[in-house]
mmCIF file of C-alpha atoms and ligand atoms in Angstrom:
data_model
loop_
_atom_site.group_PDB
_atom_site.id
_atom_site.type_symbol
_atom_site.label_atom_id
_atom_site.label_comp_id
_atom_site.label_asym_id
_atom_site.label_seq_id
_atom_site.Cartn_x
_atom_site.Cartn_y
_atom_site.Cartn_z
ATOM 1 C CA MET A 21 0.050 -0.024 -0.059
ATOM 2 C CA TYR A 22 0.968 3.624 -0.620
ATOM 3 C CA ILE A 23 0.383 6.485 1.875
ATOM 4 C CA TYR A 24 0.020 10.259 1.290
ATOM 5 C CA ILE A 25 -0.058 12.563 4.238
ATOM 6 C CA HIS A 26 -0.973 16.208 3.919
ATOM 7 C CA ILE A 27 0.419 19.018 6.173
ATOM 8 C CA PRO A 28 -1.259 22.212 5.079
ATOM 9 C CA PHE A 29 0.777 24.801 6.947
ATOM 10 C CA CYS A 30 3.094 27.261 5.211
ATOM 11 C CA HIS A 31 4.845 30.384 6.588
ATOM 12 C CA ASN A 32 4.404 32.144 3.344
ATOM 13 C CA ILE A 33 1.932 31.760 0.542
ATOM 14 C CA CYS A 34 3.254 31.461 -3.042
ATOM 15 C CA SER A 35 1.589 33.444 -5.819
ATOM 16 C CA TYR A 36 0.773 30.354 -7.942
ATOM 17 C CA CYS A 37 -0.469 28.052 -5.183
ATOM 18 C CA ASP A 38 -3.843 26.306 -5.343
ATOM 19 C CA PHE A 39 -3.047 23.470 -2.948
ATOM 20 C CA ALA A 40 -4.894 22.974 0.319
ATOM 21 C CA LYS A 41 -2.854 25.201 2.607
ATOM 22 C CA ILE A 42 -3.202 27.810 5.458
ATOM 23 C CA TYR A 43 -0.865 30.123 7.051
ATOM 24 C CA TYR A 44 1.190 28.549 9.803
ATOM 25 C CA ASN A 45 -0.791 28.976 12.999
ATOM 26 C CA GLU A 46 0.372 27.353 16.298
ATOM 27 C CA LYS A 47 -3.220 27.333 17.556
ATOM 28 C CA TYR A 48 -4.181 24.701 14.903
ATOM 29 C CA ILE A 49 -1.135 22.510 14.668
ATOM 30 C CA ASN A 50 -1.632 20.180 17.745
ATOM 31 C CA LYS A 51 -5.339 19.806 16.979
ATOM 32 C CA TYR A 52 -4.444 18.998 13.388
ATOM 33 C CA LEU A 53 -1.896 16.378 14.285
ATOM 34 C CA ASP A 54 -4.384 14.762 16.721
ATOM 35 C CA ALA A 55 -7.158 14.653 14.048
ATOM 36 C CA LEU A 56 -4.658 13.280 11.476
ATOM 37 C CA LYS A 57 -3.557 10.524 13.921
ATOM 38 C CA LYS A 58 -7.270 9.658 14.535
ATOM 39 C CA GLU A 59 -8.032 9.640 10.743
ATOM 40 C CA ILE A 60 -5.219 7.082 10.231
ATOM 41 C CA GLN A 61 -6.373 4.916 13.111
ATOM 42 C CA LEU A 62 -9.768 4.930 11.679
ATOM 43 C CA LYS A 63 -8.932 3.971 8.138
ATOM 44 C CA TYR A 64 -5.580 2.299 7.966
ATOM 45 C CA LYS A 65 -5.981 -1.567 7.891
ATOM 46 C CA ASN A 66 -2.300 -2.563 8.640
ATOM 47 C CA GLU A 67 -1.462 -3.295 5.130
ATOM 48 C CA ILE A 68 2.342 -3.436 4.281
ATOM 49 C CA VAL A 69 3.422 0.049 3.283
ATOM 50 C CA LYS A 70 5.763 0.495 0.274
ATOM 51 C CA THR A 71 5.910 4.370 0.303
ATOM 52 C CA ILE A 72 5.045 7.280 2.557
ATOM 53 C CA TYR A 73 4.913 10.724 1.107
ATOM 54 C CA ILE A 74 4.385 13.628 3.361
ATOM 55 C CA GLY A 75 3.513 16.621 1.294
ATOM 56 C CA GLY A 76 1.863 19.918 1.721
ATOM 57 C CA GLY A 77 1.732 22.829 2.406
ATOM 58 C CA THR A 78 5.207 22.751 3.935
ATOM 59 C CA PRO A 79 5.495 19.848 6.411
ATOM 60 C CA THR A 80 8.919 21.000 7.585
ATOM 61 C CA SER A 81 7.330 24.392 8.588
ATOM 62 C CA LEU A 82 6.321 22.604 11.832
ATOM 63 C CA ASN A 83 8.651 23.357 14.787
ATOM 64 C CA ILE A 84 10.921 20.545 15.828
ATOM 65 C CA ASP A 85 8.587 19.161 18.598
ATOM 66 C CA ASP A 86 5.636 19.144 16.149
ATOM 67 C CA LEU A 87 7.622 17.651 13.415
ATOM 68 C CA GLU A 88 8.695 14.714 15.678
ATOM 69 C CA LYS A 89 4.951 14.249 16.800
ATOM 70 C CA LEU A 90 4.091 13.981 12.994
ATOM 71 C CA LEU A 91 6.897 11.468 12.465
ATOM 72 C CA LYS A 92 5.884 9.493 15.514
ATOM 73 C CA ILE A 93 2.369 9.163 13.878
ATOM 74 C CA THR A 94 3.892 7.488 10.958
ATOM 75 C CA GLU A 95 5.375 4.771 13.243
ATOM 76 C CA VAL A 96 1.886 3.057 13.143
ATOM 77 C CA PHE A 97 2.500 1.990 9.584
ATOM 78 C CA ASN A 98 3.667 -1.595 8.899
ATOM 79 C CA LYS A 99 6.652 -0.591 6.748
ATOM 80 C CA ASP A 100 8.179 -2.602 3.845
ATOM 81 C CA LYS A 101 11.963 -3.011 4.404
ATOM 82 C CA LYS A 102 12.628 -1.128 1.219
ATOM 83 C CA ILE A 103 10.152 1.721 1.913
ATOM 84 C CA GLU A 104 10.547 4.912 -0.009
ATOM 85 C CA PHE A 105 9.805 7.620 2.588
ATOM 86 C CA THR A 106 9.649 11.085 1.263
ATOM 87 C CA ILE A 107 8.949 14.446 2.768
ATOM 88 C CA GLU A 108 8.525 17.856 1.010
ATOM 89 C CA SER A 109 10.481 20.728 2.319
ATOM 90 C CA ASN A 110 11.427 24.262 1.411
ATOM 91 C CA VAL A 111 15.110 25.011 1.313
ATOM 92 C CA GLU A 112 15.118 26.779 4.645
ATOM 93 C CA LEU A 113 15.631 23.383 6.392
ATOM 94 C CA SER A 114 17.576 23.508 9.632
ATOM 95 C CA LEU A 115 20.239 21.025 10.689
ATOM 96 C CA ASP A 116 18.228 19.859 13.707
ATOM 97 C CA LYS A 117 15.289 19.008 11.497
ATOM 98 C CA ILE A 118 17.452 17.098 8.998
ATOM 99 C CA LYS A 119 18.746 14.993 11.865
ATOM 100 C CA LEU A 120 15.305 14.396 13.056
ATOM 101 C CA LEU A 121 14.100 13.302 9.598
ATOM 102 C CA LYS A 122 17.017 10.848 9.569
ATOM 103 C CA LYS A 123 16.198 9.424 12.911
ATOM 104 C CA TYR A 124 12.715 8.568 11.666
ATOM 105 C CA ASN A 125 14.070 6.945 8.457
ATOM 106 C CA VAL A 126 12.879 9.465 6.020
ATOM 107 C CA ASN A 127 15.035 8.604 2.966
ATOM 108 C CA ARG A 128 13.884 10.965 0.215
ATOM 109 C CA ILE A 129 13.539 14.727 0.214
ATOM 110 C CA SER A 130 11.670 16.745 -2.227
ATOM 111 C CA LEU A 131 12.754 20.313 -2.289
ATOM 112 C CA GLY A 132 10.763 23.244 -3.569
ATOM 113 C CA VAL A 133 13.478 25.126 -5.319
ATOM 114 C CA GLN A 134 11.378 26.552 -8.233
ATOM 115 C CA SER A 135 14.127 28.851 -9.543
ATOM 116 C CA PHE A 136 17.500 30.233 -8.712
ATOM 117 C CA ASN A 137 16.751 33.564 -10.240
ATOM 118 C CA ASN A 138 15.704 36.425 -7.881
ATOM 119 C CA LYS A 139 13.268 38.014 -10.325
ATOM 120 C CA ILE A 140 11.375 34.734 -10.891
ATOM 121 C CA LEU A 141 11.479 33.904 -7.200
ATOM 122 C CA LYS A 142 9.912 37.271 -6.434
ATOM 123 C CA ILE A 143 7.167 36.741 -9.020
ATOM 124 C CA LEU A 144 6.421 33.362 -7.411
ATOM 125 C CA ASN A 145 6.490 34.988 -4.014
ATOM 126 C CA ARG A 146 9.129 32.498 -2.660
ATOM 127 C CA THR A 147 11.377 33.805 0.084
ATOM 128 C CA HIS A 148 14.601 31.990 -0.563
ATOM 129 C CA ASN A 149 17.684 32.646 -2.776
ATOM 130 C CA GLU A 150 20.372 30.698 -4.610
ATOM 131 C CA ASN A 151 22.581 30.550 -1.494
ATOM 132 C CA ASP A 152 19.860 28.966 0.566
ATOM 133 C CA ILE A 153 19.412 26.285 -2.097
ATOM 134 C CA ILE A 154 23.081 25.316 -2.208
ATOM 135 C CA LYS A 155 23.444 25.430 1.507
ATOM 136 C CA CYS A 156 20.416 23.162 2.015
ATOM 137 C CA ILE A 157 21.529 20.576 -0.570
ATOM 138 C CA ASN A 158 25.025 20.488 1.030
ATOM 139 C CA LEU A 159 23.645 20.077 4.513
ATOM 140 C CA LEU A 160 21.383 17.191 3.232
ATOM 141 C CA LYS A 161 24.303 15.386 1.560
ATOM 142 C CA GLU A 162 26.557 15.912 4.658
ATOM 143 C CA ASN A 163 23.854 14.118 6.616
ATOM 144 C CA ASP A 164 23.589 11.198 4.130
ATOM 145 C CA PHE A 165 20.533 12.233 2.316
ATOM 146 C CA ASN A 166 21.299 11.286 -1.300
ATOM 147 C CA ASN A 167 17.920 10.605 -2.623
ATOM 148 C CA ILE A 168 16.880 14.222 -3.353
ATOM 149 C CA ASN A 169 14.331 15.801 -5.822
ATOM 150 C CA ILE A 170 14.076 19.432 -6.709
ATOM 151 C CA ASP A 171 11.014 20.952 -8.119
ATOM 152 C CA LEU A 172 11.553 23.648 -10.768
ATOM 153 C CA ILE A 173 9.025 26.024 -12.314
ATOM 154 C CA TYR A 174 9.620 27.293 -15.970
ATOM 155 C CA ALA A 175 7.555 29.490 -18.389
ATOM 156 C CA VAL A 176 7.157 32.272 -15.670
ATOM 157 C CA THR A 177 8.515 34.946 -18.258
ATOM 158 C CA ASN A 178 9.341 34.767 -21.862
ATOM 159 C CA ASP A 179 13.132 34.818 -21.100
ATOM 160 C CA ILE A 180 14.536 31.409 -22.054
ATOM 161 C CA ASN A 181 17.918 32.418 -20.810
ATOM 162 C CA ILE A 182 16.670 32.383 -17.229
ATOM 163 C CA VAL A 183 15.539 28.732 -17.827
ATOM 164 C CA LYS A 184 18.885 27.806 -19.307
ATOM 165 C CA GLU A 185 20.612 29.246 -16.324
ATOM 166 C CA ASP A 186 18.265 27.517 -13.966
ATOM 167 C CA ILE A 187 18.892 24.181 -15.505
ATOM 168 C CA LYS A 188 22.653 24.704 -15.461
ATOM 169 C CA LYS A 189 22.508 25.457 -11.749
ATOM 170 C CA ALA A 190 20.158 22.556 -11.177
ATOM 171 C CA LEU A 191 22.593 20.173 -12.760
ATOM 172 C CA ASN A 192 25.427 21.556 -10.626
ATOM 173 C CA LEU A 193 23.491 20.537 -7.511
ATOM 174 C CA ASN A 194 24.105 16.949 -8.484
ATOM 175 C CA VAL A 195 20.745 15.684 -7.357
ATOM 176 C CA ASN A 196 19.142 12.430 -8.795
ATOM 177 C CA HIS A 197 15.652 13.676 -9.513
ATOM 178 C CA ILE A 198 14.198 16.859 -11.056
ATOM 179 C CA SER A 199 10.628 17.648 -11.603
ATOM 180 C CA CYS A 200 10.014 20.593 -14.057
ATOM 181 C CA TYR A 201 6.531 22.098 -14.158
ATOM 182 C CA SER A 202 5.442 24.974 -16.545
ATOM 183 C CA LEU A 203 3.678 27.724 -14.664
ATOM 184 C CA ILE A 204 -0.067 27.243 -14.671
ATOM 185 C CA ILE A 205 -2.099 30.206 -13.536
ATOM 186 C CA GLU A 206 -4.826 28.673 -11.510
ATOM 187 C CA ASN A 207 -7.975 30.350 -10.292
ATOM 188 C CA ASN A 208 -7.911 31.910 -6.855
ATOM 189 C CA THR A 209 -4.223 32.361 -6.750
ATOM 190 C CA MET A 210 -2.390 35.729 -6.422
ATOM 191 C CA LEU A 211 -1.186 35.507 -9.979
ATOM 192 C CA LYS A 212 -4.795 35.114 -11.228
ATOM 193 C CA ILE A 213 -6.122 37.948 -9.115
ATOM 194 C CA ASN A 214 -3.287 40.175 -10.331
ATOM 195 C CA ASN A 215 -4.116 39.220 -13.872
ATOM 196 C CA TYR A 216 -0.636 37.646 -14.605
ATOM 197 C CA GLN A 217 -0.457 36.433 -18.164
ATOM 198 C CA ASN A 218 0.679 33.183 -19.676
ATOM 199 C CA ILE A 219 3.818 33.311 -21.737
ATOM 200 C CA ASP A 220 3.977 32.755 -25.385
ATOM 201 C CA GLU A 221 3.220 29.067 -26.227
ATOM 202 C CA ASP A 222 6.011 28.605 -28.784
ATOM 203 C CA ILE A 223 8.525 29.896 -26.255
ATOM 204 C CA GLU A 224 7.066 27.674 -23.566
ATOM 205 C CA TYR A 225 7.529 24.626 -25.953
ATOM 206 C CA GLU A 226 11.114 25.710 -26.734
ATOM 207 C CA MET A 227 11.844 25.779 -23.015
ATOM 208 C CA TYR A 228 10.347 22.308 -22.567
ATOM 209 C CA LYS A 229 12.548 20.917 -25.324
ATOM 210 C CA TYR A 230 15.597 22.671 -23.953
ATOM 211 C CA ILE A 231 15.030 21.174 -20.411
ATOM 212 C CA GLU A 232 14.454 17.652 -21.845
ATOM 213 C CA ASN A 233 17.635 17.785 -23.997
ATOM 214 C CA MET A 234 19.910 19.190 -21.342
ATOM 215 C CA LEU A 235 18.667 16.852 -18.730
ATOM 216 C CA GLU A 236 18.948 13.857 -20.970
ATOM 217 C CA LYS A 237 22.401 14.891 -22.045
ATOM 218 C CA ASN A 238 23.289 14.716 -18.344
ATOM 219 C CA ASN A 239 22.114 11.178 -17.718
ATOM 220 C CA PHE A 240 18.634 11.950 -16.528
ATOM 221 C CA ILE A 241 15.879 9.715 -17.889
ATOM 222 C CA HIS A 242 12.717 11.500 -18.938
ATOM 223 C CA TYR A 243 10.203 9.038 -17.415
ATOM 224 C CA GLU A 244 7.068 11.101 -16.953
ATOM 225 C CA ILE A 245 5.861 14.417 -18.706
ATOM 226 C CA SER A 246 7.299 16.660 -15.926
ATOM 227 C CA ASN A 247 9.777 14.260 -14.264
ATOM 228 C CA TYR A 248 13.344 13.211 -14.718
ATOM 229 C CA SER A 249 15.524 10.914 -12.908
ATOM 230 C CA LYS A 250 18.882 9.101 -12.763
ATOM 231 C CA ALA A 251 18.615 5.456 -13.286
ATOM 232 C CA GLY A 252 17.010 3.771 -10.319
ATOM 233 C CA PHE A 253 15.593 6.894 -8.723
ATOM 234 C CA GLU A 254 12.200 7.220 -10.241
ATOM 235 C CA SER A 255 9.597 8.289 -7.611
ATOM 236 C CA ILE A 256 7.926 4.919 -6.615
ATOM 237 C CA HIS A 257 5.211 6.831 -4.872
ATOM 238 C CA ASN A 258 4.275 8.934 -7.740
ATOM 239 C CA LYS A 259 4.534 6.077 -10.187
ATOM 240 C CA ASN A 260 1.726 4.329 -8.241
ATOM 241 C CA TYR A 261 -0.561 7.263 -9.003
ATOM 242 C CA TRP A 262 0.241 6.991 -12.751
ATOM 243 C CA LEU A 263 -0.384 3.333 -12.601
ATOM 244 C CA ASN A 264 -3.867 4.127 -11.231
ATOM 245 C CA ASN A 265 -3.453 1.829 -8.358
ATOM 246 C CA SER A 266 -4.894 2.180 -4.782
ATOM 247 C CA TYR A 267 -3.477 4.602 -2.109
ATOM 248 C CA TYR A 268 -4.526 6.236 1.170
ATOM 249 C CA ALA A 269 -4.331 9.916 1.426
ATOM 250 C CA PHE A 270 -4.749 11.492 4.899
ATOM 251 C CA GLY A 271 -5.086 15.076 5.834
ATOM 252 C CA LEU A 272 -6.759 18.242 4.743
ATOM 253 C CA GLY A 273 -7.954 18.169 1.171
ATOM 254 C CA ALA A 274 -6.312 14.831 0.547
ATOM 255 C CA VAL A 275 -7.817 12.412 -1.977
ATOM 256 C CA SER A 276 -7.567 8.672 -1.510
ATOM 257 C CA TYR A 277 -8.276 5.899 -4.080
ATOM 258 C CA LEU A 278 -9.335 2.641 -2.450
ATOM 259 C CA ASN A 279 -11.275 -0.318 -4.012
ATOM 260 C CA ASN A 280 -12.197 2.000 -6.904
ATOM 261 C CA ILE A 281 -13.616 4.630 -4.499
ATOM 262 C CA ARG A 282 -12.296 8.118 -4.803
ATOM 263 C CA ILE A 283 -12.549 9.732 -1.311
ATOM 264 C CA THR A 284 -12.110 13.456 -1.066
ATOM 265 C CA ASN A 285 -11.320 15.125 2.398
ATOM 266 C CA THR A 286 -12.576 18.513 3.315
ATOM 267 C CA ARG A 287 -10.411 21.615 2.729
ATOM 268 C CA ASN A 288 -12.045 23.156 5.805
ATOM 269 C CA ILE A 289 -9.497 23.105 8.673
ATOM 270 C CA ASN A 290 -12.294 23.554 11.263
ATOM 271 C CA LYS A 291 -14.224 20.564 10.000
ATOM 272 C CA TYR A 292 -11.019 18.561 9.754
ATOM 273 C CA ILE A 293 -9.908 19.177 13.352
ATOM 274 C CA ASN A 294 -13.388 18.190 14.534
ATOM 275 C CA ASN A 295 -12.850 14.723 12.758
ATOM 276 C CA ASP A 296 -15.403 15.628 10.060
ATOM 277 C CA TYR A 297 -12.996 14.397 7.387
ATOM 278 C CA GLU A 298 -14.664 13.624 4.152
ATOM 279 C CA THR A 299 -16.702 15.584 1.633
ATOM 280 C CA SER A 300 -17.363 12.855 -0.915
ATOM 281 C CA ARG A 301 -16.974 9.236 -1.768
ATOM 282 C CA ILE A 302 -17.401 8.421 -5.346
ATOM 283 C CA LYS A 303 -17.482 4.813 -6.584
ATOM 284 C CA GLU A 304 -15.841 4.728 -10.095
ATOM 285 C CA ASN A 305 -17.575 2.554 -12.591
ATOM 286 C CA LYS A 306 -15.388 0.553 -15.065
ATOM 287 C CA LYS A 307 -15.521 3.276 -17.843
ATOM 288 C CA MET A 308 -14.193 5.886 -15.412
ATOM 289 C CA GLN A 309 -11.464 3.549 -14.148
ATOM 290 C CA MET A 310 -10.345 2.818 -17.727
ATOM 291 C CA GLU A 311 -10.366 6.387 -18.670
ATOM 292 C CA ASN A 312 -8.148 7.314 -15.615
ATOM 293 C CA GLU A 313 -5.958 4.408 -16.379
ATOM 294 C CA ILE A 314 -5.291 5.904 -19.918
ATOM 295 C CA MET A 315 -5.053 9.496 -18.893
ATOM 296 C CA LEU A 316 -2.573 8.788 -16.115
ATOM 297 C CA GLY A 317 -0.642 5.888 -17.739
ATOM 298 C CA LEU A 318 0.128 7.859 -20.869
ATOM 299 C CA ARG A 319 1.844 10.533 -18.815
ATOM 300 C CA MET A 320 4.669 7.956 -18.484
ATOM 301 C CA LEU A 321 7.156 7.783 -21.348
ATOM 302 C CA LYS A 322 7.010 3.900 -21.079
ATOM 303 C CA GLY A 323 3.302 3.980 -21.510
ATOM 304 C CA ILE A 324 0.697 1.473 -20.512
ATOM 305 C CA ASN A 325 1.208 -2.292 -20.152
ATOM 306 C CA LEU A 326 -1.455 -3.938 -22.306
ATOM 307 C CA ASN A 327 -1.459 -7.167 -20.402
ATOM 308 C CA THR A 328 -2.020 -5.428 -17.143
ATOM 309 C CA PHE A 329 -4.878 -3.434 -18.559
ATOM 310 C CA TYR A 330 -6.540 -6.620 -19.725
ATOM 311 C CA LEU A 331 -5.995 -8.325 -16.406
ATOM 312 C CA LYS A 332 -7.461 -5.342 -14.618
ATOM 313 C CA TYR A 333 -10.563 -4.733 -16.873
ATOM 314 C CA ASN A 334 -11.031 -7.901 -18.768
ATOM 315 C CA LYS A 335 -11.073 -5.847 -21.978
ATOM 316 C CA LYS A 336 -8.343 -5.077 -24.470
ATOM 317 C CA LEU A 337 -7.338 -1.532 -24.506
ATOM 318 C CA GLU A 338 -7.538 -1.322 -28.230
ATOM 319 C CA ASP A 339 -11.249 -2.328 -28.027
ATOM 320 C CA VAL A 340 -12.094 0.363 -25.588
ATOM 321 C CA PHE A 341 -10.190 3.373 -27.040
ATOM 322 C CA LYS A 342 -9.829 4.868 -30.503
ATOM 323 C CA ILE A 343 -6.101 4.091 -30.989
ATOM 324 C CA ASP A 344 -6.000 3.083 -34.740
ATOM 325 C CA ASP A 345 -5.702 6.526 -36.311
ATOM 326 C CA LEU A 346 -3.162 7.637 -33.634
ATOM 327 C CA LEU A 347 -1.137 4.458 -34.419
ATOM 328 C CA LYS A 348 -1.343 5.316 -38.098
ATOM 329 C CA ASP A 349 -0.203 8.818 -37.498
ATOM 330 C CA LYS A 350 2.696 7.461 -35.464
ATOM 331 C CA ILE A 351 1.583 9.585 -32.417
ATOM 332 C CA LEU A 352 0.996 6.266 -30.454
ATOM 333 C CA ILE A 353 3.514 3.502 -30.572
ATOM 334 C CA LYS A 354 2.926 -0.198 -29.703
ATOM 335 C CA GLU A 355 6.034 -1.745 -28.384
ATOM 336 C CA ASN A 356 6.911 -4.642 -25.907
ATOM 337 C CA ASP A 357 3.335 -5.189 -24.830
ATOM 338 C CA HIS A 358 2.957 -1.468 -24.159
ATOM 339 C CA ILE A 359 1.180 1.376 -25.812
ATOM 340 C CA LYS A 360 2.910 4.803 -25.412
ATOM 341 C CA VAL A 361 2.829 8.365 -26.821
ATOM 342 C CA ASP A 362 5.837 8.970 -29.133
ATOM 343 C CA LYS A 363 8.170 11.180 -27.034
ATOM 344 C CA LYS A 364 8.014 13.967 -29.749
ATOM 345 C CA TYR A 365 4.173 14.308 -29.010
ATOM 346 C CA ILE A 366 4.006 13.794 -25.239
ATOM 347 C CA TYR A 367 3.886 17.560 -24.675
ATOM 348 C CA LEU A 368 0.533 17.358 -26.527
ATOM 349 C CA LEU A 369 -0.929 14.613 -24.330
ATOM 350 C CA ASN A 370 -4.144 16.594 -23.525
ATOM 351 C CA GLU A 371 -5.016 16.843 -27.302
ATOM 352 C CA ILE A 372 -4.264 13.180 -27.779
ATOM 353 C CA LEU A 373 -6.426 12.120 -24.889
ATOM 354 C CA ILE A 374 -9.257 14.089 -26.413
ATOM 355 C CA ARG A 375 -8.929 12.068 -29.667
ATOM 356 C CA LEU A 376 -8.616 8.780 -27.737
ATOM 357 C CA ILE A 377 -11.502 9.145 -25.416
ATOM 358 C CA ASN A 378 -14.151 11.153 -27.366
HETATM 359 S S1 SF4 B 21 4.929 26.282 -0.059
HETATM 360 FE FE1 SF4 B 21 3.695 24.937 -1.454
HETATM 361 S S2 SF4 B 21 1.774 24.698 -0.397
HETATM 362 FE FE2 SF4 B 21 2.868 26.444 0.595
HETATM 363 S S3 SF4 B 21 2.050 28.185 -0.511
HETATM 364 FE FE3 SF4 B 21 3.985 27.541 -1.597
HETATM 365 S S4 SF4 B 21 3.285 26.228 -3.226
HETATM 366 FE FE4 SF4 B 21 1.569 26.458 -1.728
#
């Protein structure tokens, strides 16, 4: 089984953020952790756990005692020996917190770097700078954290030189996983309210190709639209989402997928701390499950395993979705029992999915 835990607190709110988050507030934290513990006790059935992913928010914004309380909560899980245990963090991560994470066997850190460029960081309303990033990575490595992801955001402005510089600096950090997301201006974010505009689409595509080329030249494997890793360092936790398999998700706004039921938790902190956890439970029918399988699975460069699809749904993928024309156009490729999007076109996945599903 795979576990996601959401910690919604942040000291600072980023201009692009539409996640379930609230300003750091001491008054809520203890109650939140108590409610979280109770939610886990209520729902977790002692399955063996292959991954834990603590995301947010900023889980490491908790003070050291609260962070320890959170990590202690995770001791209830029946952990596989080879567990991948990830926590998200900002780069303002202190040595005592790093040591605490080590003590509780966290073995993967995902850092919100976003950019090295001050102008971009300011637009995104991030409070760190390039020195903080380098200092944090060094501190993690000195304390034996070698499985590190950094998140980057591109397409914030039309200036491709900033992206080139960011990629060069990211490579210099010598980490083994990089996630690169293009900026999306979501509703109810500061960017949207301030009427911030998307950049030119052709420049955005040029940036995407530049990132892919540079990372591949430096031994990163492009394994999912936005994700690159060194061999053997793909995110096991995220791959489980793209394989459309089950997972628990605990915490504010978290969404679980269990026995084909999508369970959505409330984004209202007052309800959550009063143990009123869920807002909906939707049982997905076979059609919905198969559509999710294809929408998520084609995000991976390796594509979808046709045998697994048949075993799961008792139907052949090619009998459910309109793949013939896309195969003829060489947009989809059938290879080694998999169906995948040709790498040249994966950037256009949304358009491809429309052709497949409608
Ligand atoms: S740190 Fe993450 S969750 Fe918090 S405001 Fe920024 S993007 Fe949102």
